[in-house]
Tab-separated table of C-alpha atoms and ligand atoms in Angstrom:
chain	number	residue	atom	x	y	z
A	1	MET	CA	5.811	29.744	-22.891
A	2	ASN	CA	4.517	27.714	-25.252
A	3	THR	CA	5.434	24.560	-24.365
A	4	LEU	CA	3.671	21.843	-22.095
A	5	PHE	CA	6.854	19.790	-20.687
A	6	MET	CA	6.108	15.907	-18.605
A	7	HIS	CA	8.722	13.824	-17.331
A	8	CYS	CA	7.513	10.349	-17.447
A	9	ARG	CA	8.872	6.540	-17.343
A	10	PRO	CA	11.456	5.731	-20.336
A	11	GLY	CA	9.277	3.649	-22.590
A	12	PHE	CA	5.672	5.197	-21.766
A	13	GLU	CA	6.778	9.064	-23.814
A	14	GLY	CA	3.704	7.674	-26.451
A	15	GLU	CA	1.509	6.893	-23.604
A	16	VAL	CA	2.142	10.573	-22.333
A	17	CYS	CA	1.503	11.870	-25.733
A	18	SER	CA	-2.266	10.125	-26.170
A	19	GLU	CA	-2.820	11.197	-22.648
A	20	ILE	CA	-2.336	14.867	-23.211
A	21	SER	CA	-3.359	15.134	-26.776
A	22	ASP	CA	-6.630	13.503	-25.382
A	23	HIS	CA	-7.263	16.255	-22.571
A	24	ALA	CA	-6.442	18.920	-25.439
A	25	ALA	CA	-8.543	18.271	-27.971
A	26	ARG	CA	-11.725	17.966	-25.363
A	27	LEU	CA	-10.557	20.854	-23.602
A	28	ASN	CA	-10.100	22.716	-27.109
A	29	VAL	CA	-6.338	23.627	-26.837
A	30	ALA	CA	-4.624	23.668	-30.033
A	31	GLY	CA	-1.107	22.215	-30.936
A	32	TYR	CA	0.585	18.872	-30.726
A	33	ALA	CA	2.533	16.120	-28.866
A	34	LYS	CA	6.038	15.256	-29.545
A	35	ALA	CA	8.281	12.707	-27.940
A	36	LYS	CA	11.355	10.515	-28.391
A	37	PRO	CA	11.436	6.990	-27.803
A	38	GLN	CA	13.162	6.182	-24.417
A	39	SER	CA	13.529	9.653	-23.542
A	40	ALA	CA	11.560	9.763	-20.185
A	41	CYS	CA	9.866	13.059	-21.615
A	42	ALA	CA	7.351	13.997	-23.840
A	43	GLU	CA	6.262	17.379	-25.154
A	44	PHE	CA	3.272	19.048	-25.981
A	45	ILE	CA	3.203	22.006	-28.138
A	46	CYS	CA	0.843	24.649	-28.284
A	47	HIS	CA	-0.670	26.808	-31.065
A	48	GLU	CA	-1.191	29.799	-28.728
A	49	PRO	CA	1.229	31.018	-26.336
A	50	GLU	CA	-1.613	30.589	-23.349
A	51	GLY	CA	-2.105	27.050	-24.033
A	52	PRO	CA	-0.184	25.156	-21.671
A	53	GLN	CA	-1.173	27.542	-19.127
A	54	ARG	CA	-5.153	26.659	-19.868
A	55	LEU	CA	-3.929	23.220	-19.783
A	56	MET	CA	-2.698	23.606	-16.374
A	57	ARG	CA	-5.902	25.177	-14.690
A	58	GLU	CA	-8.117	22.888	-16.504
A	59	LEU	CA	-6.655	19.720	-15.742
A	60	ARG	CA	-5.730	18.441	-12.285
A	61	PHE	CA	-2.264	17.158	-12.466
A	62	ALA	CA	-2.689	14.261	-10.114
A	63	GLU	CA	-5.592	12.839	-11.851
A	64	LEU	CA	-3.385	12.358	-14.923
A	65	ILE	CA	-2.136	8.706	-15.402
A	66	PHE	CA	1.581	8.695	-16.952
A	67	PRO	CA	3.507	11.916	-16.670
A	68	ARG	CA	5.251	12.512	-13.475
A	69	GLN	CA	5.540	15.715	-13.857
A	70	TRP	CA	4.877	18.756	-16.041
A	71	ALA	CA	5.763	22.250	-16.051
A	72	ARG	CA	4.939	25.198	-18.773
A	73	GLY	CA	7.849	26.877	-20.242
A	74	GLU	CA	10.434	26.949	-23.286
A	75	PHE	CA	14.354	25.648	-23.789
A	76	VAL	CA	17.155	27.677	-22.955
A	77	PRO	CA	20.374	27.357	-24.308
A	78	LEU	CA	22.748	27.510	-22.017
A	79	PRO	CA	26.734	28.831	-22.178
A	80	GLU	CA	29.478	26.713	-21.500
A	81	SER	CA	29.930	29.369	-18.378
A	82	ASP	CA	27.658	31.932	-17.157
A	83	ARG	CA	25.232	29.648	-17.015
A	84	ILE	CA	23.539	31.685	-13.889
A	85	GLY	CA	23.624	35.134	-15.660
A	86	VAL	CA	21.656	33.531	-18.902
A	87	LEU	CA	19.073	31.846	-16.323
A	88	LEU	CA	18.573	35.193	-14.838
A	89	GLU	CA	18.000	36.988	-18.118
A	90	HIS	CA	15.560	34.586	-18.971
A	91	LEU	CA	13.418	34.837	-16.149
A	92	SER	CA	13.922	38.948	-16.139
A	93	ASN	CA	9.990	38.201	-17.845
A	94	LEU	CA	8.821	35.631	-15.359
A	95	PRO	CA	6.963	36.255	-11.741
A	96	THR	CA	9.405	35.901	-8.540
A	97	CYS	CA	9.059	31.833	-7.763
A	98	SER	CA	8.414	30.604	-4.285
A	99	SER	CA	10.222	27.385	-5.021
A	100	VAL	CA	12.886	26.215	-7.204
A	101	TRP	CA	13.607	22.346	-8.130
A	102	LEU	CA	16.565	21.453	-10.313
A	103	GLU	CA	15.213	18.025	-12.240
A	104	VAL	CA	16.601	15.662	-14.639
A	105	LEU	CA	15.182	12.786	-16.408
A	106	ASP	CA	14.684	9.321	-15.673
A	107	THR	CA	17.599	8.404	-17.965
A	108	ASN	CA	21.643	7.529	-17.613
A	109	ASP	CA	22.199	10.702	-19.029
A	110	GLY	CA	19.980	12.055	-16.412
A	111	LYS	CA	21.657	10.162	-13.543
A	112	GLU	CA	25.076	11.560	-14.701
A	113	LEU	CA	23.767	14.945	-15.050
A	114	SER	CA	22.303	15.185	-11.671
A	115	THR	CA	25.901	15.550	-9.812
A	116	PHE	CA	26.086	19.047	-11.764
A	117	CYS	CA	22.817	19.679	-10.681
A	118	ARG	CA	23.345	19.279	-6.957
A	119	LYS	CA	26.653	21.642	-7.208
A	120	PHE	CA	24.609	24.242	-9.589
A	121	GLU	CA	21.490	24.414	-6.999
A	122	VAL	CA	23.603	26.518	-4.360
A	123	PRO	CA	24.999	29.173	-6.418
A	124	LEU	CA	21.716	29.367	-8.184
A	125	ARG	CA	19.913	29.818	-5.138
A	126	LYS	CA	21.748	32.558	-4.069
A	127	ALA	CA	21.744	34.194	-7.188
A	128	LEU	CA	17.984	33.855	-7.449
A	129	ILE	CA	17.243	35.676	-4.246
A	130	LYS	CA	19.610	38.135	-5.371
A	131	ALA	CA	17.599	39.253	-7.924
A	132	GLY	CA	14.138	39.025	-6.555
A	133	LYS	CA	13.303	35.955	-8.294
A	134	LEU	CA	12.855	33.531	-5.321
A	135	GLN	CA	10.633	34.403	-2.295
A	136	GLU	CA	10.175	31.478	-0.033
A	137	ASP	CA	7.390	33.053	1.303
A	138	GLY	CA	5.807	33.899	-1.173
A	139	ASN	CA	2.836	32.528	-3.168
A	140	GLY	CA	4.410	32.338	-6.352
A	141	PRO	CA	5.029	29.113	-8.628
A	142	ARG	CA	7.188	26.463	-8.238
A	143	LEU	CA	10.747	27.154	-10.595
A	144	LEU	CA	11.340	23.770	-12.536
A	145	LEU	CA	14.246	23.619	-13.969
A	146	THR	CA	14.939	20.246	-16.279
A	147	PHE	CA	18.634	20.129	-17.260
A	148	LYS	CA	18.852	17.931	-20.703
A	149	SER	CA	22.312	18.363	-20.365
A	150	GLY	CA	24.846	20.779	-19.065
A	151	ARG	CA	24.173	23.111	-22.345
A	152	GLU	CA	20.072	23.215	-22.672
A	153	VAL	CA	17.535	23.564	-19.726
A	154	PHE	CA	13.735	23.556	-20.145
A	155	VAL	CA	12.797	26.435	-18.033
A	156	GLY	CA	9.125	25.946	-16.544
A	157	LEU	CA	6.768	27.007	-13.848
A	158	ALA	CA	4.084	24.837	-12.208
A	159	ASP	CA	1.635	25.822	-8.953
A	160	ALA	CA	3.060	23.720	-6.103
A	161	ASP	CA	-0.306	22.454	-5.245
A	162	ASN	CA	-0.838	21.072	-8.946
A	163	SER	CA	2.023	19.448	-10.056
A	164	ALA	CA	4.198	16.476	-8.711
A	165	MET	CA	5.181	16.242	-5.269
A	166	TRP	CA	8.793	14.852	-5.139
A	167	PRO	CA	11.222	16.412	-7.946
A	168	MET	CA	10.591	14.540	-11.237
A	169	GLY	CA	7.895	12.933	-9.551
A	170	ILE	CA	10.320	10.276	-7.699
A	171	PRO	CA	9.373	10.004	-4.028
A	172	ARG	CA	12.153	9.505	-1.879
A	173	LEU	CA	10.467	6.505	0.255
A	174	LYS	CA	12.764	4.749	2.809
A	175	PHE	CA	12.741	0.739	2.433
A	176	PRO	CA	11.379	-0.635	5.961
A	177	ARG	CA	13.971	-3.222	7.140
A	178	GLU	CA	11.294	-5.436	8.348
A	179	ALA	CA	8.789	-5.068	5.054
A	180	PRO	CA	8.838	-8.681	3.953
A	181	SER	CA	8.777	-7.304	0.221
A	182	ARG	CA	10.169	-4.723	-1.854
A	183	SER	CA	6.554	-3.793	-3.368
A	184	THR	CA	5.815	-2.853	-0.362
A	185	LEU	CA	6.844	0.524	-1.165
A	186	LYS	CA	4.425	0.363	-3.810
A	187	LEU	CA	1.366	0.957	-1.866
A	188	GLU	CA	2.923	3.578	0.441
A	189	GLU	CA	3.505	5.149	-2.624
A	190	ALA	CA	0.059	4.966	-4.137
A	191	TRP	CA	-1.418	6.230	-0.485
A	192	HIS	CA	1.180	8.999	-0.446
A	193	HIS	CA	-0.208	9.935	-4.096
A	194	PHE	CA	-4.471	9.778	-3.518
A	195	ILE	CA	-4.595	10.305	0.115
A	196	PRO	CA	-3.800	13.722	0.817
A	197	ARG	CA	-1.210	13.303	4.342
A	198	ASP	CA	-3.587	14.847	6.858
A	199	GLN	CA	-6.242	12.569	6.383
A	200	TRP	CA	-4.307	9.366	6.962
A	201	ASP	CA	-5.006	9.041	10.460
A	202	ALA	CA	-9.006	9.142	9.286
A	203	ARG	CA	-8.355	6.689	6.620
A	204	LEU	CA	-5.612	4.629	8.049
A	205	ASN	CA	-6.167	3.381	11.488
A	206	GLY	CA	-5.992	1.065	13.775
A	207	ASP	CA	-9.941	0.786	14.203
A	208	MET	CA	-9.904	-0.582	10.778
A	209	THR	CA	-9.918	-4.072	8.683
A	210	GLY	CA	-8.287	-4.820	5.619
A	211	VAL	CA	-8.262	-7.556	2.757
A	212	ASP	CA	-5.246	-7.979	0.818
A	213	LEU	CA	-5.442	-10.520	-2.519
A	214	GLY	CA	-2.397	-12.095	-3.325
A	215	ALA	CA	-0.986	-11.095	-0.677
A	216	ALA	CA	2.092	-13.086	-0.145
A	217	PRO	CA	5.070	-12.713	1.100
A	218	GLY	CA	3.407	-9.919	2.426
A	219	GLY	CA	4.892	-6.456	1.671
A	220	TRP	CA	1.438	-4.617	0.997
A	221	THR	CA	-0.218	-6.014	4.538
A	222	TYR	CA	2.850	-5.152	5.683
A	223	GLN	CA	1.668	-1.474	5.311
A	224	LEU	CA	-1.934	-2.161	6.683
A	225	VAL	CA	-0.426	-4.024	10.137
A	226	ARG	CA	1.696	-0.812	10.102
A	227	ARG	CA	-1.262	1.256	10.202
A	228	GLY	CA	-2.388	-0.940	13.088
A	229	MET	CA	-5.194	-2.811	10.710
A	230	LEU	CA	-6.628	-6.362	10.906
A	231	VAL	CA	-5.796	-7.865	7.751
A	232	THR	CA	-7.289	-10.777	6.134
A	233	ALA	CA	-4.729	-12.113	3.700
A	234	ILE	CA	-5.543	-13.911	0.802
A	235	ASP	CA	-3.059	-16.159	-1.220
A	236	ASN	CA	-1.725	-19.788	-1.470
A	237	GLY	CA	1.558	-18.671	-0.902
A	238	PRO	CA	3.130	-18.406	2.383
A	239	MET	CA	3.294	-15.477	4.576
A	240	ALA	CA	6.389	-13.738	5.991
A	241	GLU	CA	6.304	-14.745	9.703
A	242	SER	CA	7.408	-12.014	11.224
A	243	LEU	CA	3.816	-10.566	9.813
A	244	MET	CA	2.009	-13.400	11.528
A	245	ASP	CA	3.370	-13.009	14.465
A	246	THR	CA	1.763	-9.792	15.019
A	247	GLY	CA	-1.445	-11.340	15.559
A	248	LEU	CA	-2.785	-8.950	13.392
A	249	VAL	CA	-2.823	-11.020	9.880
A	250	GLN	CA	-5.427	-14.238	9.291
A	251	HIS	CA	-4.311	-16.045	6.341
A	252	LEU	CA	-6.421	-17.885	4.215
A	253	MET	CA	-5.139	-20.091	1.440
A	254	ALA	CA	-7.994	-19.001	-1.103
A	255	ASP	CA	-8.756	-17.690	-4.706
A	256	GLY	CA	-8.590	-13.746	-4.718
A	257	PHE	CA	-11.354	-13.715	-7.164
A	258	THR	CA	-13.770	-15.039	-5.290
A	259	PHE	CA	-12.973	-14.910	-1.849
A	260	LYS	CA	-15.743	-12.361	-0.360
A	261	PRO	CA	-15.470	-10.571	2.977
A	262	LYS	CA	-18.793	-12.005	5.405
A	263	GLN	CA	-18.748	-7.915	6.541
A	264	THR	CA	-17.499	-4.287	4.771
A	265	VAL	CA	-13.949	-3.850	5.235
A	266	ASP	CA	-12.345	-0.799	5.129
A	267	TRP	CA	-9.791	-1.572	2.854
A	268	MET	CA	-9.256	-4.086	-0.145
A	269	VAL	CA	-5.833	-4.224	-1.699
A	270	CYS	CA	-4.995	-6.406	-4.601
A	271	ASP	CA	-1.503	-7.062	-6.270
A	272	ILE	CA	-2.271	-10.252	-8.204
A	273	VAL	CA	-0.703	-9.900	-11.854
A	274	GLU	CA	-3.695	-10.786	-14.150
A	275	LYS	CA	-5.218	-9.542	-17.015
A	276	PRO	CA	-6.402	-6.086	-16.700
A	277	ALA	CA	-10.249	-6.593	-17.133
A	278	ARG	CA	-10.274	-9.305	-14.896
A	279	ASN	CA	-9.065	-6.862	-11.756
A	280	ALA	CA	-11.196	-4.182	-12.934
A	281	ALA	CA	-13.668	-5.944	-12.675
A	282	LEU	CA	-12.824	-7.325	-9.055
A	283	LEU	CA	-12.684	-3.416	-8.445
A	284	GLU	CA	-16.708	-3.051	-9.517
A	285	THR	CA	-17.337	-6.021	-7.547
A	286	TRP	CA	-15.994	-4.931	-4.056
A	287	LEU	CA	-16.746	-1.112	-4.661
A	288	GLY	CA	-20.181	-2.063	-6.415
A	289	GLU	CA	-21.406	-4.269	-4.057
A	290	GLY	CA	-19.864	-2.081	-0.642
A	291	LEU	CA	-17.426	-5.225	0.459
A	292	CYS	CA	-15.004	-2.463	0.889
A	293	ARG	CA	-15.071	1.249	1.476
A	294	GLU	CA	-11.488	1.989	-0.237
A	295	ALA	CA	-8.963	0.017	-2.767
A	296	VAL	CA	-5.601	-0.292	-4.658
A	297	VAL	CA	-5.288	-2.411	-7.268
A	298	ASN	CA	-2.982	-2.709	-9.561
A	299	LEU	CA	-3.610	-2.876	-13.298
A	300	LYS	CA	-0.956	-4.892	-15.800
A	301	LEU	CA	-0.507	-2.683	-19.216
A	302	PRO	CA	-1.488	-4.204	-22.160
A	303	MET	CA	1.575	-4.014	-25.134
A	304	LYS	CA	0.135	-1.741	-27.350
A	305	GLN	CA	-2.295	1.296	-27.035
A	306	ARG	CA	-1.876	1.449	-23.184
A	307	TYR	CA	-3.006	5.007	-22.496
A	308	ALA	CA	-6.538	3.867	-24.839
A	309	GLU	CA	-6.849	0.715	-22.825
A	310	VAL	CA	-6.570	1.482	-19.605
A	311	ARG	CA	-9.223	5.049	-20.357
A	312	ARG	CA	-11.506	2.326	-21.743
A	313	LEU	CA	-11.096	-0.004	-18.289
A	314	LEU	CA	-11.687	2.959	-16.076
A	315	ASP	CA	-14.400	4.054	-18.439
A	316	ARG	CA	-16.480	0.790	-18.296
A	317	ILE	CA	-15.933	0.954	-13.900
A	318	ALA	CA	-17.297	4.235	-13.650
A	319	ASP	CA	-19.997	2.877	-16.205
A	320	GLY	CA	-20.917	-0.022	-13.801
A	321	PHE	CA	-20.470	2.378	-10.721
A	322	LYS	CA	-23.203	4.554	-12.598
A	323	ALA	CA	-25.675	1.707	-13.412
A	324	ARG	CA	-25.814	0.643	-9.889
A	325	GLY	CA	-26.118	3.894	-8.732
A	326	VAL	CA	-23.153	4.158	-6.512
A	327	LYS	CA	-21.109	7.047	-6.168
A	328	VAL	CA	-17.566	6.112	-6.251
A	329	SER	CA	-13.978	7.893	-6.985
A	330	ILE	CA	-11.631	6.494	-9.067
A	331	GLY	CA	-7.763	7.570	-9.318
A	332	CYS	CA	-5.006	5.812	-11.439
A	333	LYS	CA	-1.440	6.460	-12.006
A	334	GLN	CA	1.785	5.029	-13.348
A	335	LEU	CA	3.149	5.393	-9.763
A	336	TYR	CA	7.427	5.538	-9.576
A	337	HIS	CA	7.380	1.989	-8.162
A	338	ASP	CA	5.264	0.491	-11.362
A	339	ARG	CA	6.941	-1.107	-14.495
A	340	GLU	CA	4.365	-2.282	-16.967
A	341	GLU	CA	1.031	-1.444	-15.209
A	342	VAL	CA	-0.493	1.558	-13.067
A	343	THR	CA	-2.081	1.786	-10.255
A	344	CYS	CA	-5.711	2.421	-9.338
A	345	HIS	CA	-7.470	4.126	-6.136
A	346	LEU	CA	-11.286	3.512	-5.140
A	347	ARG	CA	-13.024	5.026	-3.012
A	348	ARG	CA	-16.868	4.911	-1.995
A	349	LEU	CA	-17.925	8.446	-1.484
A	350	ASP	CA	-21.849	7.526	-0.520
A	351	MET	CA	-20.800	5.279	2.458
A	352	LYS	CA	-20.939	6.099	5.696
A	353	PRO	CA	-17.090	5.645	7.567
A	354	ARG	CA	-17.033	2.818	10.210
A	355	PRO	CA	-17.596	4.560	13.822
A	356	SER	CA	-14.148	4.439	15.547
A	357	HIS	CA	-14.005	2.328	18.523
B	401	SAM	C1	2.905	-10.185	-7.060
B	401	SAM	S1	2.873	-10.838	-5.766
B	401	SAM	C2	2.386	-9.822	-4.506
B	401	SAM	C3	3.214	-8.989	-3.611
B	401	SAM	C4	2.916	-9.005	-2.661
B	401	SAM	N1	2.028	-7.290	-2.744
B	401	SAM	C5	3.931	-8.384	-1.674
B	401	SAM	O1	3.895	-7.012	-1.395
B	401	SAM	O2	4.599	-9.323	-0.844
B	401	SAM	C6	1.251	-11.710	-6.345
B	401	SAM	C7	0.739	-12.689	-5.703
B	401	SAM	O3	-0.710	-12.794	-6.166
B	401	SAM	C8	-0.919	-14.687	-5.924
B	401	SAM	N2	-2.116	-15.119	-6.765
B	401	SAM	C9	-2.016	-15.285	-8.079
B	401	SAM	N3	-3.041	-15.579	-8.580
B	401	SAM	C10	-3.987	-15.386	-7.627
B	401	SAM	C11	-5.120	-15.573	-7.297
B	401	SAM	N4	-6.281	-16.148	-8.147
B	401	SAM	N5	-6.004	-15.632	-5.561
B	401	SAM	C12	-5.003	-15.186	-4.849
B	401	SAM	N6	-3.476	-15.181	-4.651
B	401	SAM	C13	-3.199	-15.006	-6.111
B	401	SAM	C14	0.733	-15.125	-5.926
B	401	SAM	O4	0.382	-16.341	-5.309
B	401	SAM	C15	1.435	-14.090	-5.351
B	401	SAM	O5	1.918	-14.489	-4.044
């Protein structure tokens, strides 16, 4: 059990290695990271068997930027037949689990394997229950089986409340037919990731106001409107008529980098594709000056040193808030719907919530 296995978007294996190595060094967990390009996964091999568990205990999964899923465990070769027997034998040394997810990597090979996983899941589940290795009302860890092929699986464990919310970290969100653009799913995913579901009614509701910078045609505005908010949409481009017809949207043709609301708004969202330092500075101004209470902003990734650059920007934003004496929580994730970008969520922790009407 000396391996921490992580899934990621293909092409971002190097970022996962840099990020986990950074944390491991800080936490004094000895080991090294390795990954094959475009494999959609990376491993951190610890020198001590308890290393992966220490990393998982000390780190909050939701706060990692590039990994989509993680599990501690090891690779197990599988025979052509009686895979279940081999798995059960391996699991005999592991605790009883409260859930099991069969996962594949986000690659073409992985997609082909998902049919096999679907067929394999039912008999495996039955066998696990029969062997006392799966107890769904128990409080054991989640069993994560990542199939690299029909002949090799990573058998891993993770706590359900400190790992991905969805198998492989890929959300199953339905595209709303009325939404003006597909990027609507990005803001919806951001909310799932950054805001606990039981806080949505308090933090995303019809008493609130929002500003959408770079709003056209309106996929993100649609999400704010769907929660009942009054939205100021800033963009020189046209907004979808269906959104304007709701009466909840004011469209201003203005520059998103100079626009400021007259009063504090609850939400600022920004999907303008710009240099990341410029979007980061925008975040610092809006949260730092109290122009909004919460924000979701995209940061485009540079070509090289992508983890190091994001880290540097986040640290700079945090230093800016410290210098202003304001308290802000900062989250950052490469969401499933992000490509060459990451999504940041910031929230003023020292501002009173708006009184509800
Ligand atoms: C990726 S699109 C936004 C898509 C939108 N979030 C949606 O879901 O439909 C980026 C938008 O930013 C706008 N934009 C670019 N620079 C801007 C600026 N300086 N001020 C305001 N809008 C800007 C573009 O016109 C474009 O409509």
